[in-house]
Coordinates of C-alpha atoms in Angstrom, one line a residue:
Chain E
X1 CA 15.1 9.3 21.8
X2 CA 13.8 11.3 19.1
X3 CA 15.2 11.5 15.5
X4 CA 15.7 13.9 13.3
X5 CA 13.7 14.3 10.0
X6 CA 14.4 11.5 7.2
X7 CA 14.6 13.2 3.6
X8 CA 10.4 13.7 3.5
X9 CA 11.2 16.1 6.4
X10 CA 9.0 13.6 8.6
X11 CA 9.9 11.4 11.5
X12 CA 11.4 8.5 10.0
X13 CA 9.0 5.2 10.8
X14 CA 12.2 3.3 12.1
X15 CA 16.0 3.9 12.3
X16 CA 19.1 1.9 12.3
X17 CA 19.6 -0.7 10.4
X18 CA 17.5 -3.2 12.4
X19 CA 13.8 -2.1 12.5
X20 CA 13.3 -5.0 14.9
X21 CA 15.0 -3.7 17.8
X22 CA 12.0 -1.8 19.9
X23 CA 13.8 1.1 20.7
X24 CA 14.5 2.1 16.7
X25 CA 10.9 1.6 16.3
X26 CA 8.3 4.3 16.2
X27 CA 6.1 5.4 18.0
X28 CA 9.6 6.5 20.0
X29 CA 9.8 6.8 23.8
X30 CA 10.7 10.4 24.6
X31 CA 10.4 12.9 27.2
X32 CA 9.4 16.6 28.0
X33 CA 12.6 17.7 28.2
X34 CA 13.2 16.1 25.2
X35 CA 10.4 17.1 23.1
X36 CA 11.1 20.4 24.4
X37 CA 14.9 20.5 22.9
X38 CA 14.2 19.2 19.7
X39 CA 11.2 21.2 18.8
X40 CA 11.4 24.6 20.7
X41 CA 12.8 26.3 17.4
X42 CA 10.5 28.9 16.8
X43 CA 8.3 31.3 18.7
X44 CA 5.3 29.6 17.5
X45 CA 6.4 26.1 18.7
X46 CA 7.0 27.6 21.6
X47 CA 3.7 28.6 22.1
X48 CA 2.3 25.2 21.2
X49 CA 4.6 23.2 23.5
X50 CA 3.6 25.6 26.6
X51 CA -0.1 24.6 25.5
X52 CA 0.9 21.0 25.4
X53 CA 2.4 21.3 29.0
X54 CA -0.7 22.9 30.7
X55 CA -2.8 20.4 29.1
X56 CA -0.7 17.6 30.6
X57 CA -0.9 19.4 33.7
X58 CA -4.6 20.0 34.0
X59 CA -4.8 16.0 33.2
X60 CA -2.4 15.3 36.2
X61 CA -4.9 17.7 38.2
X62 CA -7.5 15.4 37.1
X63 CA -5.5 12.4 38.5
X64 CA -5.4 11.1 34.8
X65 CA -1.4 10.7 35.8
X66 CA -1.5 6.3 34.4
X67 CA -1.0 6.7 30.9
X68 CA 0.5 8.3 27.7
X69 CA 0.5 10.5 24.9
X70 CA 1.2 10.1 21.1
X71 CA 2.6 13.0 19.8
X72 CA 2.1 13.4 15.5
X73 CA 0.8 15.9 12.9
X74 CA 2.9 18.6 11.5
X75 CA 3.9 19.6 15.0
X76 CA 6.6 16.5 14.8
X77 CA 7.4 17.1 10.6
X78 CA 9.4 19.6 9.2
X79 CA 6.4 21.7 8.6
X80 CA 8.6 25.1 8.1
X81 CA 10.3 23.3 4.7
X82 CA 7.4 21.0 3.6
X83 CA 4.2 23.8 3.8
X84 CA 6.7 27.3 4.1
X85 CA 5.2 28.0 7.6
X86 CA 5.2 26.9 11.5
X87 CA 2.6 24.3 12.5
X88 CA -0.6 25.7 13.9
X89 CA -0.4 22.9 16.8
X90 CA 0.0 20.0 17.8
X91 CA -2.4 16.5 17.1
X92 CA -2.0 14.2 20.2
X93 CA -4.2 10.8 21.7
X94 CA -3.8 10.6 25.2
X95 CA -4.3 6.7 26.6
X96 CA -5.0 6.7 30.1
X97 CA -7.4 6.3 32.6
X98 CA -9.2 8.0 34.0
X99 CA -9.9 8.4 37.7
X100 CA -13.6 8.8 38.6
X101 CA -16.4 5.8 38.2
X102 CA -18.0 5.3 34.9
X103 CA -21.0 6.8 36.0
X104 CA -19.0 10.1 36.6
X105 CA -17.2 10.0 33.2
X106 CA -20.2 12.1 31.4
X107 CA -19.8 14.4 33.8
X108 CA -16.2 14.5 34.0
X109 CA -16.2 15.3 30.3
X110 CA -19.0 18.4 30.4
X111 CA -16.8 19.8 33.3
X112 CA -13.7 19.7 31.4
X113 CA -14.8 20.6 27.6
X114 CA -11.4 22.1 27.0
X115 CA -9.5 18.5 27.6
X116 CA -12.2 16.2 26.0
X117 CA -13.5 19.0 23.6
X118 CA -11.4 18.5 20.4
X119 CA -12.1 21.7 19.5
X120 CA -11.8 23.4 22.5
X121 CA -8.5 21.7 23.8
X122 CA -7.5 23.4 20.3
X123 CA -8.8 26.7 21.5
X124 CA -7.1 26.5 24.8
X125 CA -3.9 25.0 24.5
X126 CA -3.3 24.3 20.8
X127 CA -3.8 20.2 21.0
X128 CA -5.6 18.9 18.5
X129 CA -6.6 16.5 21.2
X130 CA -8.1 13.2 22.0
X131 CA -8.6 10.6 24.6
X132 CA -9.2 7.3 24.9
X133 CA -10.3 6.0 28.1
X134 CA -8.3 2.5 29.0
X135 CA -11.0 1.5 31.4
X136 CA -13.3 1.0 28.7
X137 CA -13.7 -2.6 27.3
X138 CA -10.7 -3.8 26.0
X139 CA -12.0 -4.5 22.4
X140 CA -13.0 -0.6 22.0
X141 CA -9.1 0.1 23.4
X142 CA -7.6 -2.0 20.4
X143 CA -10.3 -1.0 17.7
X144 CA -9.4 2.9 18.8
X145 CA -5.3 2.1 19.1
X146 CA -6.1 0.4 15.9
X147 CA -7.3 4.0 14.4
X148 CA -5.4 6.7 15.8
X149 CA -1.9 4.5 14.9
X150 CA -3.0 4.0 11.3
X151 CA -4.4 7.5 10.9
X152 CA -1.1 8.9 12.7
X153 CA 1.6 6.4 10.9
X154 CA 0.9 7.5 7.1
X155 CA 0.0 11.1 5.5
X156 CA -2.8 11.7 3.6
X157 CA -3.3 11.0 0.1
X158 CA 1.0 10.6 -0.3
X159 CA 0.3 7.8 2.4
X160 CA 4.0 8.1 3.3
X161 CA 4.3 5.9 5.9
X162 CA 6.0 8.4 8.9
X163 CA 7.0 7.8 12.8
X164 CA 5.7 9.4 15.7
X165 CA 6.7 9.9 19.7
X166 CA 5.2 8.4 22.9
X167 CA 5.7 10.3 26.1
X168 CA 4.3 9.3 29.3
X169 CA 1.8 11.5 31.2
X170 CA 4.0 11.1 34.2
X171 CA 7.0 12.4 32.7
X172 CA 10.3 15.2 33.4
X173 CA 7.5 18.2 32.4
X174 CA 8.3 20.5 35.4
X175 CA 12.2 20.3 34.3
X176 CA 11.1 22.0 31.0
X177 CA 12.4 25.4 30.6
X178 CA 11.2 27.8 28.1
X179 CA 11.1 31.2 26.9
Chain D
X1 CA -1.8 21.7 -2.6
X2 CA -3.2 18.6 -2.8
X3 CA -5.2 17.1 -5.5
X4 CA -9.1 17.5 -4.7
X5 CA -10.1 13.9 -5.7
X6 CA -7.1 12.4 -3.4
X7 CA -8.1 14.5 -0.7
X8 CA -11.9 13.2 -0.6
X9 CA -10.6 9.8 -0.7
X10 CA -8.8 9.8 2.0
X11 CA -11.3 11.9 3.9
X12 CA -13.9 9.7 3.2
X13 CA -11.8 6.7 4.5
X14 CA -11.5 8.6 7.5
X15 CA -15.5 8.7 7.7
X16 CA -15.9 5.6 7.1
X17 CA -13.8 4.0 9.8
X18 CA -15.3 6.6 12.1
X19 CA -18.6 5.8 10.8
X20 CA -17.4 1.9 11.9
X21 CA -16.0 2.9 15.1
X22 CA -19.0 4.5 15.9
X23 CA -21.1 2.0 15.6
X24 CA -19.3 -1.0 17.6
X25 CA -20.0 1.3 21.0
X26 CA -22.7 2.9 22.8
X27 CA -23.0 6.2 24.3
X28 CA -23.0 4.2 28.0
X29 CA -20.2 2.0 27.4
X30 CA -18.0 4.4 26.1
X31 CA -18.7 7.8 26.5
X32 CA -15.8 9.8 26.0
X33 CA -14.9 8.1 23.0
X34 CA -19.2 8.2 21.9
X35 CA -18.4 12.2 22.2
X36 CA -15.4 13.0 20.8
X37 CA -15.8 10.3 17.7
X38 CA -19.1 12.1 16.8
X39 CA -17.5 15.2 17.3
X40 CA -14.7 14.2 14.8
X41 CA -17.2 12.7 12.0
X42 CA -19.0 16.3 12.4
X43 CA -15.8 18.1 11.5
X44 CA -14.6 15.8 8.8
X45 CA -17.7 16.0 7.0
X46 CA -17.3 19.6 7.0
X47 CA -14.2 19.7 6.0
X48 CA -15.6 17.0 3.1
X49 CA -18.2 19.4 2.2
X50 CA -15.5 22.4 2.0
X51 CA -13.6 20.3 -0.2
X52 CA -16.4 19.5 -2.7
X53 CA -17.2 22.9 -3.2
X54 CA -13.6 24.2 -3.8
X55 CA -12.6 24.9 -7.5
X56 CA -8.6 24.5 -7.5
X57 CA -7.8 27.2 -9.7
X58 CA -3.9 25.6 -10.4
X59 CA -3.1 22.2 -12.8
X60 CA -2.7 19.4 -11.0
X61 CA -3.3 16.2 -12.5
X62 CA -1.6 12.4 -10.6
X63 CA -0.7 9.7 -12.6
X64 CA -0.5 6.5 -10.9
X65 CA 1.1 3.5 -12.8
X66 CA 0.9 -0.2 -12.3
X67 CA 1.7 -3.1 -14.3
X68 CA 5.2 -4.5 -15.0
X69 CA 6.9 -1.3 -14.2
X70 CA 5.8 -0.7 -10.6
X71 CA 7.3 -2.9 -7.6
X72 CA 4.3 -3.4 -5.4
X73 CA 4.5 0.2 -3.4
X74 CA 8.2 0.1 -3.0
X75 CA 9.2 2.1 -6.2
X76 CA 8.9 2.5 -9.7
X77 CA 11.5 1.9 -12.8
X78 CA 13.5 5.0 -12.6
X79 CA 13.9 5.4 -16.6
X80 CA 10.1 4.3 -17.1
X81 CA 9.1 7.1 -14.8
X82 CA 11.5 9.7 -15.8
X83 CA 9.9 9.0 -19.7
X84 CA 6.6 9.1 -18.6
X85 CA 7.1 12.2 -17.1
X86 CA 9.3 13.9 -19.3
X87 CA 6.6 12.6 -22.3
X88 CA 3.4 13.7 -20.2
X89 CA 4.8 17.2 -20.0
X90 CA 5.7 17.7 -23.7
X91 CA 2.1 16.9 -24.0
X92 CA 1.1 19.2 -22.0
X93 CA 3.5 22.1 -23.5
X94 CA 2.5 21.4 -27.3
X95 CA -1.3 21.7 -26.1
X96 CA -0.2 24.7 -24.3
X97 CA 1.6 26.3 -27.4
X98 CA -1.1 25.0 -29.7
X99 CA -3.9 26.6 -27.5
X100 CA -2.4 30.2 -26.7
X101 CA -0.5 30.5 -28.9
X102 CA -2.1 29.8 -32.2
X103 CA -1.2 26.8 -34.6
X104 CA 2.0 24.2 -33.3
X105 CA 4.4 24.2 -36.5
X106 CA 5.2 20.8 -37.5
X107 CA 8.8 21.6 -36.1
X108 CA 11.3 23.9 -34.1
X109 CA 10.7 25.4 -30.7
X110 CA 7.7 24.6 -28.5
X111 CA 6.5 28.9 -28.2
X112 CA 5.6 29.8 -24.5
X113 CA 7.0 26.3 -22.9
X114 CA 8.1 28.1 -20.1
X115 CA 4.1 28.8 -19.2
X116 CA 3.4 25.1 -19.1
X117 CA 6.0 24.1 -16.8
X118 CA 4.7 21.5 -14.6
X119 CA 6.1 20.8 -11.2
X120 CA 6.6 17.0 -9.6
X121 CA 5.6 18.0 -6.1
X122 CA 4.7 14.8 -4.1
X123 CA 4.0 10.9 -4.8
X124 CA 1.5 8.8 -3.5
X125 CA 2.1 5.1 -2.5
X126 CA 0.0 2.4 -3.2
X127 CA 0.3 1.5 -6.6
X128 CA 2.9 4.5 -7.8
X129 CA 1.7 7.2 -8.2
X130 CA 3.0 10.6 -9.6
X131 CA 1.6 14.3 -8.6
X132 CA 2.2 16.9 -10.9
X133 CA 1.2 20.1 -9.8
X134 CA 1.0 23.9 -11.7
X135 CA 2.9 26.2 -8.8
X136 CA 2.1 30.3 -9.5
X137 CA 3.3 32.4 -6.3
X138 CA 0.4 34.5 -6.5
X139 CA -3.1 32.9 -5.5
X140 CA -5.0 32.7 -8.8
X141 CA -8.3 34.0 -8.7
X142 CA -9.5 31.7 -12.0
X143 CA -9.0 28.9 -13.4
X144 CA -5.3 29.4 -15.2
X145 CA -4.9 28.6 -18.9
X146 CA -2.4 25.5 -18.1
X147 CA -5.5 24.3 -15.7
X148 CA -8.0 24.1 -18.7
X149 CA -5.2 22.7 -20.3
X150 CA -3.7 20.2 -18.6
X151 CA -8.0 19.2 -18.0
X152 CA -7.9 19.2 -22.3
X153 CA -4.8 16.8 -21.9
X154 CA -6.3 14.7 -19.8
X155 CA -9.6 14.2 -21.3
X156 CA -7.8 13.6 -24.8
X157 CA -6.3 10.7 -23.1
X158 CA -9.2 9.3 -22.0
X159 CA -10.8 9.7 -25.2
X160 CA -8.2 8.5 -27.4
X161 CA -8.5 5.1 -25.7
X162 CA -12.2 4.9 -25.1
X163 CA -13.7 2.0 -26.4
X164 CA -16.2 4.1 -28.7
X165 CA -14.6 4.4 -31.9
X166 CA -16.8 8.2 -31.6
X167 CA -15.4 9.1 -28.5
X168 CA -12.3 8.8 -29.9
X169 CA -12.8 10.4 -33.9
X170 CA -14.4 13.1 -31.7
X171 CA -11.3 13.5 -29.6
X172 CA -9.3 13.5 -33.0
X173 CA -10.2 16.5 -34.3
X174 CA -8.9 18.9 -31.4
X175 CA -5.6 17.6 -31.3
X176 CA -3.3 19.5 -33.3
X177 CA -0.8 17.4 -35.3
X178 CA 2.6 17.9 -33.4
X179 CA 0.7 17.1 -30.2
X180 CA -0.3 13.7 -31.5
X181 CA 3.0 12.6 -32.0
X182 CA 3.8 13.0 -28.2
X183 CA 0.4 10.9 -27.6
X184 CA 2.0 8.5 -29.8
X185 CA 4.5 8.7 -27.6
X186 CA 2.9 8.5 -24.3
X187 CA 0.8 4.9 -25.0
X188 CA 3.6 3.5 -26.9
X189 CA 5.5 4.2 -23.7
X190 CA 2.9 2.6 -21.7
X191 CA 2.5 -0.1 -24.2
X192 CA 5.9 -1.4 -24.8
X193 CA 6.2 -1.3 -20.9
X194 CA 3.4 -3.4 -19.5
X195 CA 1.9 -0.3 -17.6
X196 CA -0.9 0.7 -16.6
X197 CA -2.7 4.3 -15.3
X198 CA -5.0 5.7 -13.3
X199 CA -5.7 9.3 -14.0
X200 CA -6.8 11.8 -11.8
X201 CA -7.8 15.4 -12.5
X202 CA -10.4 17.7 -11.4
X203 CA -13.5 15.3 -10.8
X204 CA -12.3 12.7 -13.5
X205 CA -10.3 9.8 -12.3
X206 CA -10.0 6.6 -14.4
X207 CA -8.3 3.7 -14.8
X208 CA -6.6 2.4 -18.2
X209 CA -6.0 -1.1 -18.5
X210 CA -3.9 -3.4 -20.3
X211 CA -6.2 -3.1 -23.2
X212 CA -7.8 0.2 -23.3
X213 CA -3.4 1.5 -23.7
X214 CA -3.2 -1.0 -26.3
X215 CA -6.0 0.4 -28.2
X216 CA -4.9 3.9 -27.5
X217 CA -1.3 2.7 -28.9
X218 CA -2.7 1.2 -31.6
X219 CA -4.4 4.2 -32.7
X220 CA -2.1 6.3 -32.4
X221 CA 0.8 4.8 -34.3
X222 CA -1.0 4.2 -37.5
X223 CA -2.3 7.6 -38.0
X224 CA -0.5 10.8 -39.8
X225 CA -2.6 14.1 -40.0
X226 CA -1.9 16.5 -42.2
X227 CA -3.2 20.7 -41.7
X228 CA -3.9 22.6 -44.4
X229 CA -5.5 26.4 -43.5
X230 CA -7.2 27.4 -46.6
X231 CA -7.7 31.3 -47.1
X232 CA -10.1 30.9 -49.9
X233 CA -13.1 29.0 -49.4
X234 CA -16.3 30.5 -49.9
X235 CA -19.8 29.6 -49.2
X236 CA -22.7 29.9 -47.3
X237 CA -22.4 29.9 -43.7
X238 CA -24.5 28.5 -40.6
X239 CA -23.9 27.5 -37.8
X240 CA -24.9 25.9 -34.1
X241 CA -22.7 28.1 -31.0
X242 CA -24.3 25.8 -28.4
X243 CA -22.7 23.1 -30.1
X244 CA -19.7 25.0 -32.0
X245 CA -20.6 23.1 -35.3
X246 CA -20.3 24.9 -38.8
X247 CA -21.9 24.3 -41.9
X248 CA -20.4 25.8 -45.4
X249 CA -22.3 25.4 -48.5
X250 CA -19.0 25.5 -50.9
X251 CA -19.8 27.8 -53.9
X252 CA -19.2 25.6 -57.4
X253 CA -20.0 22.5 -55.1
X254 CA -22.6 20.1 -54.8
X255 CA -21.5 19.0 -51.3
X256 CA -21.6 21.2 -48.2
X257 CA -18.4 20.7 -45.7
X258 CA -19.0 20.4 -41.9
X259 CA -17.0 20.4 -39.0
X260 CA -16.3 22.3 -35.5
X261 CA -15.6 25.6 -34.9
X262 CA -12.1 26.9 -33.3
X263 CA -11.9 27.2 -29.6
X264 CA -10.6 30.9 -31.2
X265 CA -13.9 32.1 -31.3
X266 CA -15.5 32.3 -28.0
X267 CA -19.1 31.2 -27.3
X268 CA -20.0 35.2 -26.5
X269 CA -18.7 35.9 -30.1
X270 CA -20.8 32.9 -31.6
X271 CA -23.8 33.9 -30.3
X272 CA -23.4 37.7 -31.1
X273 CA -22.4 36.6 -34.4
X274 CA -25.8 34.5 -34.0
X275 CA -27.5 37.5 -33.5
X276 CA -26.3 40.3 -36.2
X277 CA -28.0 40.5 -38.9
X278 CA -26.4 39.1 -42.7
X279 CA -24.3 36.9 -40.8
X280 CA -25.7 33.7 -41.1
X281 CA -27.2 32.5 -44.3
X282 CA -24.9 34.5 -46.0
X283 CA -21.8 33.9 -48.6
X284 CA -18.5 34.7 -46.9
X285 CA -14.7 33.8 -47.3
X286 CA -13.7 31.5 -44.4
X287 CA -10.5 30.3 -43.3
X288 CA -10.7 26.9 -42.7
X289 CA -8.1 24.3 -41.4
X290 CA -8.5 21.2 -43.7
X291 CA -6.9 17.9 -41.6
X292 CA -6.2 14.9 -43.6
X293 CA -5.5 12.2 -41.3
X294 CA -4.6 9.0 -43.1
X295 CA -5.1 5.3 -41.3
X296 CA -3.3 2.2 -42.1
X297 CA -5.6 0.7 -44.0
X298 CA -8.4 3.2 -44.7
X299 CA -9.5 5.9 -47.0
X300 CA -8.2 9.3 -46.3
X301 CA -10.4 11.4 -44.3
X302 CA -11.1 15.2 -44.3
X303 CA -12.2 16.9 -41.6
X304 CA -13.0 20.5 -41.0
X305 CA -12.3 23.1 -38.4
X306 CA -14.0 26.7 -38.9
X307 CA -10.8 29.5 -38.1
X308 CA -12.3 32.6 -38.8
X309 CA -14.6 34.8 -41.3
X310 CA -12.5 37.2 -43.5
X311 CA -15.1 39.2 -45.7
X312 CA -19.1 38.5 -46.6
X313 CA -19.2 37.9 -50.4
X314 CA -22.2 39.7 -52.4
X315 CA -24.5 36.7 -53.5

């Protein structure tokens, strides 16, 4: 389920009534097919949500298929009203892991510069992406989860405290339909 | 836009977790994090860099307010804000008129208010804070006149409630009398309230206690200044550009007057002025603003503002 904007044209951090019930809780469970309905407005988006889907599905072709994404940045805010023009992509931490030995992992990573290449995943597919590896020791998981959540959870310098969406790697992406 | 200071705050909070992240893993144990965290501190500090060296040409000034009228990060007093707002910007609009548009009458219409209109474009939680920001639809190439402004503004209140006594006479002098009623205004706002304020602007960002608003408050209330321009003083003239001080030896007086020079003439002009001949040294008719500011409980002082030079007089 995703929400619609609150009146800061972000993701509100909880709905309803009760913040204690999970599901009105960010970060909000959501699918493709979902993501895809709610934020397919614009040619732009579009463009930035087919990016999103090929670099979930080169991750899948990397059997990194146990795990999931946070979605945030002004991809998921009402970046049209609050800046006067579309968002330029879309800021996502994938938590999975992955499927080779640690030894491979360097290797891995230098044969797949546009996933683990921040910059180049930007390039190619218009994630501002990250990854953190869940096989790693469990105290560098939390410290990281720690990180990307407070980083993604408040905007800078207005600190407004904002939701954001979980989606699964696994998920309804070959459903998806667009332009 | 976002207020420079604010936005290397918060980028240099990024940093530093980074920075911390960084250094609780190694390369081996973690290397896809090790990568793409360096990576990440790289292009922050960039971005840091890129921030430093950009001169916001637009106002924009945040006031954040603590004290009794702030509720933790949850809100603000509605009326207190909506004063302090409404008072900040009639500071900044008398400044405004009193700086392009010549001398503030003492009543009657604030000239050119319409150029100083400030826009409340954003908050920022923590302790309250209120962003104020100059809009213009068309991307300045300078500085605009409501940024040096609204920069004057600030400074003035930072100087009025410095705890040099100097600081303060110094600060004095600029402010034109209609203006320092709405200073009045603004710290016995602050005052009666319990507040507090951190100011940011440009590179300055400070924080005004309890005391340093009562002392601004207190300085303020008890004062009254009084502007004469005088068309008719004559004397001989020198003066210092780099430092925009005057000296006039007063004909048919023993003792010379001193003061500042108007912001009017522009230090190009001082310097040629510097530089002709018979300028300096010289007798000439001046028009000089005369300000009598009277204290509770002091002696009237005089102070001096050079205007302009309206004819040489044959010695």
């Amino acid at each position: 389920m995703i929400p619609a904007f609150n009146v800061s044209n972000v993701l509100p951090p909880y709905v309803g009534a009760n913040p204690a019930i999970p599901s009105f809780f960010s970060p909000y469970d959501a699918s493709m097919v979902e993501l895809v309905a709610m934020y397919a407005t614009s040619p732009e988006r579009i463009d930035i949500l087919k990016g999103l889907l090929a670099y979930r599905e080169k991750l899948r072709r990397l059997n990194i298929t146990h795990g999931f994404q946070l979605i945030d940045g002004s991809f998921v805010e009402n970046c049209e009203a609050l800046r006067g023009r579309p968002p330029a992509d879309v800021d996502i931490v994938t938590f999975a892991h992955v499927s080779v030995p640690p030894a491979q992992v360097p290797a891995l990573v230098q044969n797949n510069l546009d996933i683990f290449d921040s910059a180049q995943a930007k390039a190619t597919y218009k994630c501002d992406a990250y990854f953190v590896d869940l096989n790693k020791p469990s105290a560098l998981v939390v410290s990281d989860a720690f990180y990307w959540f407070g980083l993604f959870s408040h905007q800078r310098v207005s600190n407004l405290w904002k939701g954001m969406l979980r989606i699964p790697i696994m998920s309804d992406d070959s459903l998806v339909s667009l332009p | 836009m976002m207020l420079k200071k604010l936005e290397l705050e918060s980028l240099q909070a990024d940093i530093a977790n980074i920075d911390r992240l960084l250094s609780s893993r190694t390369q081996a144990e973690d290397p896809i994090g090790f990568f793409q965290l360096t990576n990440r501190l790289a292009e922050l500090k960039t971005q840091l860099e890129a921030i430093r060296a950009r001169t916001d040409k637009l106002a924009s000034v945040a006031l954040f307010f603590g004290g009794a009228p702030v509720f933790g990060s949850r809100g603000i007093s509605a009326e207190f804000a909506g004063r302090a707002i409404n008072v900040f910007q009639d500071l900044v609009s008398k400044s405004f008129a009193a700086t392009e548009g010549g001398t503030l009458g003492e009543r009657g219409p604030i000239p050119l208010r319409g150029n100083a209109q400030m826009m409340l474009t954003d908050v920022a939680r923590g302790s309250f804070g209120l962003i104020l920001e100059e809009t213009d639809a068309n991307d300045s190439l300078a500085e605009t006149a409501l940024h040096e402004i609204v920069d004057g503004v600030t400074q003035a209140i930072l100087d009025i409630s410095a705890p040099d006594d100097a600081v303060y006479e110094a600060a004095l002098v600029k402010v034109d009398s209609r203006s320092l009623m709405s200073f009045r205004d603004f710290f016995k706002l602050l005052d009666d309230q319990s507040a507090t304020l951190r100011l940011v602007e440009g590179d300055k960002d400070t924080e005004l206690d309890s005391t340093a608003v009562h002392r601004a408050r207190l300085r303020t209330d008890f004062i009254n200044v009084e502007d004469t321009v005088s068309d008719s003083m004559v004397g001989r003239l020198t003066f210092l550009p780099m430092h925009r001080r005057f000296e006039l030896k007063v004909t048919g007086s023993e003792e010379p007057i001193y003061g500042t020079i108007s912001s009017e003439f522009s230090r190009e002009r001082l310097e040629e002025l510097e530089r002709t001949p018979n300028v300096l040294g010289k007798v000439w008719k001046t028009k000089i603003r005369i300000r009598e500011t009277l204290r509770l409980n002091q002696p009237p002082k005089l102070t001096y503002t050079l205007m302009g030079l309206i004819e040489k007089v044959e010695d």
